[in-house]
mmCIF file of C-alpha atoms in Angstrom:
data_model
loop_
_atom_site.group_PDB
_atom_site.id
_atom_site.type_symbol
_atom_site.label_atom_id
_atom_site.label_comp_id
_atom_site.label_asym_id
_atom_site.label_seq_id
_atom_site.Cartn_x
_atom_site.Cartn_y
_atom_site.Cartn_z
ATOM 1 C CA MET A 267 -0.101 0.174 -0.276
ATOM 2 C CA CYS A 268 2.888 2.183 1.157
ATOM 3 C CA PRO A 269 4.114 1.939 -3.217
ATOM 4 C CA MET A 270 0.282 3.095 -3.848
ATOM 5 C CA LYS A 271 0.219 6.279 -1.327
ATOM 6 C CA LEU A 272 3.049 7.304 -2.799
ATOM 7 C CA LEU A 273 2.274 7.377 -6.732
ATOM 8 C CA LYS A 274 -0.899 9.344 -5.495
ATOM 9 C CA VAL A 275 0.952 11.307 -3.308
ATOM 10 C CA THR A 276 3.300 12.560 -6.848
ATOM 11 C CA ALA A 277 -0.104 12.757 -8.797
ATOM 12 C CA ALA A 278 -0.916 15.149 -7.011
ATOM 13 C CA SER A 279 2.303 17.116 -6.645
ATOM 14 C CA ALA A 280 2.893 17.191 -9.759
ATOM 15 C CA THR A 281 -0.489 18.299 -10.801
ATOM 16 C CA VAL A 282 -0.047 21.664 -8.449
ATOM 17 C CA PHE A 283 3.619 22.451 -10.097
ATOM 18 C CA ALA A 284 1.730 22.067 -12.664
ATOM 19 C CA LEU A 285 -0.838 24.555 -12.166
ATOM 20 C CA ALA A 286 1.513 26.549 -10.601
ATOM 21 C CA LEU A 287 3.834 26.662 -13.647
ATOM 22 C CA THR A 288 1.415 27.643 -15.944
ATOM 23 C CA ALA A 289 0.330 30.380 -13.677
ATOM 24 C CA THR A 290 3.422 31.615 -13.246
ATOM 25 C CA ALA A 291 3.659 31.859 -17.430
ATOM 26 C CA CYS A 292 0.084 33.727 -17.109
ATOM 27 C CA GLY A 293 1.592 36.300 -15.243
ATOM 28 C CA SER A 294 4.707 36.775 -16.444
ATOM 29 C CA ASP A 295 3.266 38.977 -19.534
ATOM 30 C CA ASP A 296 5.453 41.794 -19.969
ATOM 31 C CA GLY A 297 3.661 43.194 -22.949
ATOM 32 C CA GLY A 298 2.133 46.238 -23.499
ATOM 33 C CA ASP A 299 -0.990 46.796 -22.050
ATOM 34 C CA SER A 300 -2.517 50.140 -23.028
ATOM 35 C CA GLY A 301 -2.880 52.444 -20.638
ATOM 36 C CA ASN A 302 -2.281 49.595 -18.031
ATOM 37 C CA GLY A 303 0.680 49.250 -15.612
ATOM 38 C CA GLY A 304 1.381 46.912 -13.025
ATOM 39 C CA GLY A 305 4.719 46.283 -14.434
ATOM 40 C CA LYS A 306 4.325 45.604 -17.353
ATOM 41 C CA LYS A 307 6.490 46.691 -20.369
ATOM 42 C CA ILE A 308 4.885 49.140 -22.865
ATOM 43 C CA THR A 309 7.307 49.274 -26.222
ATOM 44 C CA VAL A 310 7.721 52.875 -27.973
ATOM 45 C CA GLY A 311 8.699 53.433 -30.835
ATOM 46 C CA ILE A 312 11.691 56.092 -31.904
ATOM 47 C CA LYS A 313 14.183 57.569 -33.742
ATOM 48 C CA TYR A 314 18.428 56.316 -32.476
ATOM 49 C CA ASP A 315 20.043 58.645 -34.890
ATOM 50 C CA GLN A 316 18.287 62.081 -34.131
ATOM 51 C CA PRO A 317 20.519 64.297 -31.722
ATOM 52 C CA GLY A 318 18.339 66.626 -29.943
ATOM 53 C CA ILE A 319 15.089 64.146 -30.732
ATOM 54 C CA GLY A 320 15.798 60.319 -30.677
ATOM 55 C CA LEU A 321 19.269 59.409 -30.333
ATOM 56 C CA LYS A 322 21.025 55.809 -28.421
ATOM 57 C CA GLU A 323 23.480 56.653 -26.477
ATOM 58 C CA PRO A 324 27.187 55.278 -26.424
ATOM 59 C CA ASP A 325 25.784 53.583 -22.897
ATOM 60 C CA GLY A 326 23.058 52.452 -24.217
ATOM 61 C CA SER A 327 20.551 55.434 -22.264
ATOM 62 C CA PHE A 328 18.272 57.625 -24.825
ATOM 63 C CA SER A 329 18.208 61.399 -24.444
ATOM 64 C CA GLY A 330 16.092 63.625 -26.781
ATOM 65 C CA PHE A 331 12.453 65.520 -26.680
ATOM 66 C CA ASP A 332 11.006 62.390 -28.698
ATOM 67 C CA VAL A 333 12.242 60.822 -25.810
ATOM 68 C CA ASP A 334 10.749 62.300 -22.904
ATOM 69 C CA VAL A 335 7.862 62.967 -24.235
ATOM 70 C CA ALA A 336 7.261 59.605 -24.702
ATOM 71 C CA THR A 337 8.611 59.605 -20.950
ATOM 72 C CA TYR A 338 6.191 61.473 -19.803
ATOM 73 C CA VAL A 339 3.372 60.394 -22.209
ATOM 74 C CA ALA A 340 4.246 56.318 -21.041
ATOM 75 C CA LYS A 341 4.473 57.693 -17.014
ATOM 76 C CA GLN A 342 0.509 59.352 -17.057
ATOM 77 C CA LEU A 343 -0.172 55.990 -18.664
ATOM 78 C CA GLY A 344 1.140 54.164 -16.223
ATOM 79 C CA TYR A 345 4.132 52.762 -17.024
ATOM 80 C CA ASP A 346 7.327 53.715 -14.818
ATOM 81 C CA ALA A 347 10.516 54.998 -17.217
ATOM 82 C CA LYS A 348 12.022 51.553 -16.245
ATOM 83 C CA ASN A 349 8.825 49.635 -17.895
ATOM 84 C CA ILE A 350 9.840 51.832 -21.003
ATOM 85 C CA GLU A 351 10.997 49.760 -23.796
ATOM 86 C CA PHE A 352 12.146 51.533 -27.082
ATOM 87 C CA LYS A 353 12.496 50.704 -30.392
ATOM 88 C CA GLU A 354 14.219 51.800 -33.099
ATOM 89 C CA THR A 355 11.470 52.510 -35.608
ATOM 90 C CA PRO A 356 13.079 54.081 -39.680
ATOM 91 C CA SER A 357 10.903 56.177 -41.009
ATOM 92 C CA ALA A 358 10.177 54.017 -43.701
ATOM 93 C CA ASP A 359 9.040 51.360 -41.645
ATOM 94 C CA ARG A 360 6.346 52.915 -39.043
ATOM 95 C CA GLU A 361 3.264 52.159 -40.659
ATOM 96 C CA ASN A 362 4.361 48.332 -40.409
ATOM 97 C CA ALA A 363 5.827 48.901 -37.062
ATOM 98 C CA LEU A 364 2.159 49.744 -35.765
ATOM 99 C CA LYS A 365 0.030 46.850 -37.741
ATOM 100 C CA ARG A 366 2.712 44.295 -36.997
ATOM 101 C CA GLY A 367 1.780 45.377 -33.466
ATOM 102 C CA ASP A 368 5.483 45.187 -32.721
ATOM 103 C CA VAL A 369 5.351 48.964 -30.688
ATOM 104 C CA ASP A 370 2.354 50.554 -28.366
ATOM 105 C CA PHE A 371 2.674 53.431 -30.537
ATOM 106 C CA ILE A 372 5.698 55.922 -32.145
ATOM 107 C CA VAL A 373 7.034 58.722 -31.153
ATOM 108 C CA ALA A 374 9.824 59.922 -33.706
ATOM 109 C CA SER A 375 9.540 62.628 -35.642
ATOM 110 C CA TYR A 376 6.035 61.157 -37.045
ATOM 111 C CA SER A 377 4.575 64.349 -39.127
ATOM 112 C CA ILE A 378 0.614 63.945 -39.677
ATOM 113 C CA ASN A 379 0.013 63.901 -42.498
ATOM 114 C CA ASP A 380 -3.433 62.997 -45.022
ATOM 115 C CA GLU A 381 -1.982 59.779 -46.724
ATOM 116 C CA ARG A 382 -0.262 58.109 -42.984
ATOM 117 C CA LYS A 383 -4.057 58.688 -41.679
ATOM 118 C CA LYS A 384 -5.531 55.830 -44.239
ATOM 119 C CA GLN A 385 -3.196 53.765 -41.902
ATOM 120 C CA VAL A 386 -2.579 54.773 -38.555
ATOM 121 C CA ASP A 387 -4.303 57.488 -35.724
ATOM 122 C CA PHE A 388 -2.467 60.092 -35.040
ATOM 123 C CA ALA A 389 -2.941 62.265 -31.150
ATOM 124 C CA GLY A 390 -1.043 65.505 -30.689
ATOM 125 C CA PRO A 391 0.660 67.260 -33.013
ATOM 126 C CA TYR A 392 2.896 68.049 -30.168
ATOM 127 C CA LEU A 393 5.488 70.210 -31.732
ATOM 128 C CA LEU A 394 5.401 72.063 -35.369
ATOM 129 C CA ALA A 395 8.359 71.963 -36.963
ATOM 130 C CA HIS A 396 9.203 72.935 -40.253
ATOM 131 C CA GLN A 397 11.427 71.759 -43.741
ATOM 132 C CA ASP A 398 14.615 73.380 -44.161
ATOM 133 C CA LEU A 399 17.872 73.185 -45.583
ATOM 134 C CA LEU A 400 21.462 72.044 -43.177
ATOM 135 C CA VAL A 401 24.861 72.729 -45.446
ATOM 136 C CA ARG A 402 27.887 73.453 -44.590
ATOM 137 C CA ALA A 403 29.301 76.296 -43.177
ATOM 138 C CA ASP A 404 31.367 77.769 -45.566
ATOM 139 C CA GLU A 405 28.530 77.674 -48.720
ATOM 140 C CA LYS A 406 27.134 80.309 -50.521
ATOM 141 C CA GLY A 407 24.984 78.762 -53.436
ATOM 142 C CA ILE A 408 22.517 77.571 -51.493
ATOM 143 C CA SER A 409 20.190 80.606 -50.013
ATOM 144 C CA GLU A 410 17.171 81.819 -49.703
ATOM 145 C CA GLY A 411 15.309 81.983 -52.687
ATOM 146 C CA THR A 412 17.780 79.024 -54.871
ATOM 147 C CA ASP A 413 16.675 77.282 -57.235
ATOM 148 C CA LEU A 414 17.293 73.527 -55.989
ATOM 149 C CA ASN A 415 16.312 71.837 -59.009
ATOM 150 C CA GLY A 416 19.968 69.965 -60.147
ATOM 151 C CA LYS A 417 21.500 70.374 -56.193
ATOM 152 C CA LYS A 418 22.127 67.126 -54.929
ATOM 153 C CA LEU A 419 20.296 66.672 -51.283
ATOM 154 C CA CYS A 420 20.051 63.694 -49.512
ATOM 155 C CA SER A 421 16.544 62.696 -47.108
ATOM 156 C CA VAL A 422 15.648 59.960 -45.441
ATOM 157 C CA THR A 423 13.644 57.105 -47.468
ATOM 158 C CA GLY A 424 10.020 57.143 -46.245
ATOM 159 C CA SER A 425 10.519 60.989 -45.140
ATOM 160 C CA THR A 426 8.236 63.358 -45.939
ATOM 161 C CA SER A 427 10.925 66.078 -46.543
ATOM 162 C CA ALA A 428 12.269 63.335 -49.465
ATOM 163 C CA GLN A 429 7.846 63.537 -50.601
ATOM 164 C CA ASN A 430 8.115 67.462 -50.552
ATOM 165 C CA VAL A 431 11.372 67.755 -52.709
ATOM 166 C CA LYS A 432 10.030 64.954 -55.441
ATOM 167 C CA LYS A 433 7.011 66.502 -56.074
ATOM 168 C CA GLU A 434 7.208 69.977 -54.722
ATOM 169 C CA ILE A 435 10.513 71.732 -53.936
ATOM 170 C CA ALA A 436 12.544 70.635 -56.444
ATOM 171 C CA PRO A 437 11.589 67.790 -58.528
ATOM 172 C CA LYS A 438 14.769 67.464 -60.509
ATOM 173 C CA ALA A 439 16.910 67.975 -58.153
ATOM 174 C CA ASN A 440 19.481 64.790 -57.878
ATOM 175 C CA LEU A 441 18.047 63.760 -54.492
ATOM 176 C CA GLN A 442 19.699 60.905 -52.594
ATOM 177 C CA GLU A 443 17.547 58.309 -50.018
ATOM 178 C CA VAL A 444 19.435 56.392 -47.619
ATOM 179 C CA GLY A 445 18.566 55.081 -44.446
ATOM 180 C CA THR A 446 19.430 57.432 -41.780
ATOM 181 C CA TYR A 447 19.891 61.062 -41.494
ATOM 182 C CA SER A 448 23.085 60.086 -40.159
ATOM 183 C CA GLU A 449 24.619 58.879 -43.749
ATOM 184 C CA CYS A 450 23.048 62.455 -44.731
ATOM 185 C CA VAL A 451 25.242 64.334 -42.758
ATOM 186 C CA ASP A 452 28.098 62.043 -43.257
ATOM 187 C CA GLY A 453 28.029 62.669 -46.764
ATOM 188 C CA LEU A 454 27.521 66.821 -46.096
ATOM 189 C CA ALA A 455 31.230 66.819 -44.351
ATOM 190 C CA SER A 456 32.349 64.743 -47.365
ATOM 191 C CA GLY A 457 30.653 67.150 -50.097
ATOM 192 C CA ALA A 458 29.338 63.815 -51.715
ATOM 193 C CA VAL A 459 25.838 65.907 -50.881
ATOM 194 C CA ASP A 460 24.827 70.007 -51.760
ATOM 195 C CA ALA A 461 22.449 69.744 -48.343
ATOM 196 C CA LEU A 462 20.284 67.853 -46.049
ATOM 197 C CA THR A 463 17.062 68.204 -46.196
ATOM 198 C CA THR A 464 14.226 67.624 -43.744
ATOM 199 C CA ASP A 465 12.827 68.716 -40.569
ATOM 200 C CA ASP A 466 14.903 72.274 -38.907
ATOM 201 C CA SER A 467 14.213 70.273 -35.354
ATOM 202 C CA ILE A 468 16.090 67.821 -36.371
ATOM 203 C CA LEU A 469 19.013 70.117 -38.006
ATOM 204 C CA ALA A 470 19.546 71.697 -35.027
ATOM 205 C CA GLY A 471 19.893 69.097 -33.440
ATOM 206 C CA TYR A 472 22.646 67.990 -36.088
ATOM 207 C CA SER A 473 24.714 71.310 -36.780
ATOM 208 C CA ALA A 474 24.750 71.116 -32.135
ATOM 209 C CA GLN A 475 26.736 68.171 -31.667
ATOM 210 C CA GLU A 476 29.901 68.585 -30.760
ATOM 211 C CA GLN A 477 31.841 67.260 -33.452
ATOM 212 C CA TYR A 478 29.875 69.383 -36.088
ATOM 213 C CA LYS A 479 29.910 72.622 -34.269
ATOM 214 C CA GLY A 480 31.499 75.665 -36.469
ATOM 215 C CA LYS A 481 30.445 73.049 -39.779
ATOM 216 C CA PHE A 482 27.051 73.415 -40.388
ATOM 217 C CA LYS A 483 24.339 75.849 -41.273
ATOM 218 C CA LEU A 484 20.501 76.461 -41.566
ATOM 219 C CA VAL A 485 19.369 77.810 -44.906
ATOM 220 C CA GLY A 486 16.607 79.495 -42.493
ATOM 221 C CA LEU A 487 13.534 78.421 -44.622
ATOM 222 C CA LYS A 488 10.260 77.750 -43.954
ATOM 223 C CA LEU A 489 9.291 74.996 -47.053
ATOM 224 C CA SER A 490 6.699 73.244 -45.248
ATOM 225 C CA ASN A 491 4.843 72.340 -41.749
ATOM 226 C CA GLU A 492 5.472 69.262 -40.077
ATOM 227 C CA ASN A 493 2.869 68.678 -37.390
ATOM 228 C CA TYR A 494 4.724 66.291 -35.347
ATOM 229 C CA GLY A 495 2.391 62.919 -34.025
ATOM 230 C CA ILE A 496 2.179 60.174 -31.792
ATOM 231 C CA GLY A 497 1.299 57.488 -34.121
ATOM 232 C CA VAL A 498 -0.642 54.375 -32.722
ATOM 233 C CA LYS A 499 -2.320 51.581 -34.379
ATOM 234 C CA LYS A 500 -5.404 52.349 -36.764
ATOM 235 C CA GLY A 501 -9.062 52.564 -34.634
ATOM 236 C CA ASP A 502 -7.814 52.310 -30.990
ATOM 237 C CA THR A 503 -9.676 55.582 -29.780
ATOM 238 C CA GLU A 504 -9.466 54.613 -26.396
ATOM 239 C CA MET A 505 -5.128 55.047 -27.396
ATOM 240 C CA VAL A 506 -5.448 58.084 -28.753
ATOM 241 C CA ASP A 507 -7.533 59.953 -26.270
ATOM 242 C CA LYS A 508 -5.451 58.567 -23.789
ATOM 243 C CA ILE A 509 -2.586 59.777 -25.129
ATOM 244 C CA ASN A 510 -4.391 63.353 -26.087
ATOM 245 C CA LYS A 511 -5.227 64.354 -22.141
ATOM 246 C CA ALA A 512 -1.090 63.555 -21.617
ATOM 247 C CA LEU A 513 -0.210 66.179 -23.964
ATOM 248 C CA GLU A 514 -2.155 68.366 -22.550
ATOM 249 C CA LYS A 515 -0.916 67.944 -19.093
ATOM 250 C CA MET A 516 2.644 68.343 -19.621
ATOM 251 C CA VAL A 517 2.040 71.973 -21.469
ATOM 252 C CA SER A 518 -0.171 72.640 -18.540
ATOM 253 C CA ASP A 519 2.644 71.925 -16.160
ATOM 254 C CA LYS A 520 5.663 73.446 -18.481
ATOM 255 C CA SER A 521 7.475 69.579 -18.973
ATOM 256 C CA TRP A 522 6.732 70.032 -22.574
ATOM 257 C CA ASP A 523 9.052 73.904 -22.475
ATOM 258 C CA LYS A 524 11.505 72.057 -20.356
ATOM 259 C CA ALA A 525 11.725 69.453 -23.036
ATOM 260 C CA VAL A 526 12.609 71.846 -25.362
ATOM 261 C CA GLN A 527 14.489 74.195 -23.696
ATOM 262 C CA GLU A 528 17.083 70.524 -23.090
ATOM 263 C CA ASN A 529 16.873 69.420 -26.130
ATOM 264 C CA PHE A 530 16.850 72.340 -28.733
ATOM 265 C CA GLY A 531 18.367 74.801 -26.689
ATOM 266 C CA ASP A 532 18.460 78.870 -27.806
ATOM 267 C CA SER A 533 19.692 78.022 -31.263
ATOM 268 C CA TYR A 534 16.672 76.498 -31.926
ATOM 269 C CA LYS A 535 13.504 78.795 -32.572
ATOM 270 C CA ASN A 536 10.631 76.694 -32.060
ATOM 271 C CA GLU A 537 6.697 76.827 -32.304
ATOM 272 C CA PRO A 538 4.764 77.313 -29.355
ATOM 273 C CA ALA A 539 3.753 74.786 -28.267
ATOM 274 C CA PRO A 540 0.541 73.486 -30.758
ATOM 275 C CA LYS A 541 -3.378 72.309 -29.812
ATOM 276 C CA ILE A 542 -3.996 68.752 -29.699
ATOM 277 C CA GLY A 543 -5.943 68.424 -33.329
ATOM 278 C CA ASP A 544 -5.001 71.587 -34.130
ATOM 279 C CA ILE A 545 -3.230 71.033 -37.512
ATOM 280 C CA VAL A 546 -1.866 73.743 -38.978
ATOM 281 C CA LYS A 547 -1.343 72.932 -43.219
#
């Protein structure tokens, strides 16, 4: 009888152990859960190579205005900074990243436009930038009013800046589209391209980097209005509403002003904080 008793106890113990494993597995899910903290993770898409906007530092930390905005918003949704996972989302992959569910939302110099709104929903805007040109400091051939057709320009694949050049600004320009703005900066420094074109906020961040101080200058154009929004999976109106409330609070408690000053400094003449839903055409 003893062996039988041992068998029964062992079987019962195995059942309890299996149930414990199941409960542990269910409780260890660290995937994002919209607006629900509780120690769970939230994944936010940002840029890794835009100084002042979204930059992955050599020590693995992240800095930039978008990073500060994302961190503030995530906190309002119930997530501590330690529970935020930042994921690199290049311009050309932002819509797909949301569709695949790779990220919960995207804060990555993501300009709101009608074409993108067909694929994703946007909260915001939270910053109004303008497309401009970054040129070498000794450049004299490009200034306000210069015809850019025939010039060697560089921008990022999938960016609104690249689309603006091809459709409106200079359809006959020699436009080089690359994966990151860092590649454009390298091309500008080497003389391979005449100008880097994108949002003035991004250009200001690059020109302010220690290794580039005095080497580049912004032309000072306002070639377009870029309303930065926070991208959310299409149809997730609840998330959009929560993020909009967080952004409104960020402006009202002056955290927005602090983030602008800390990331852009006095050299960037930013526009006032936009009102939620106020898209400047």
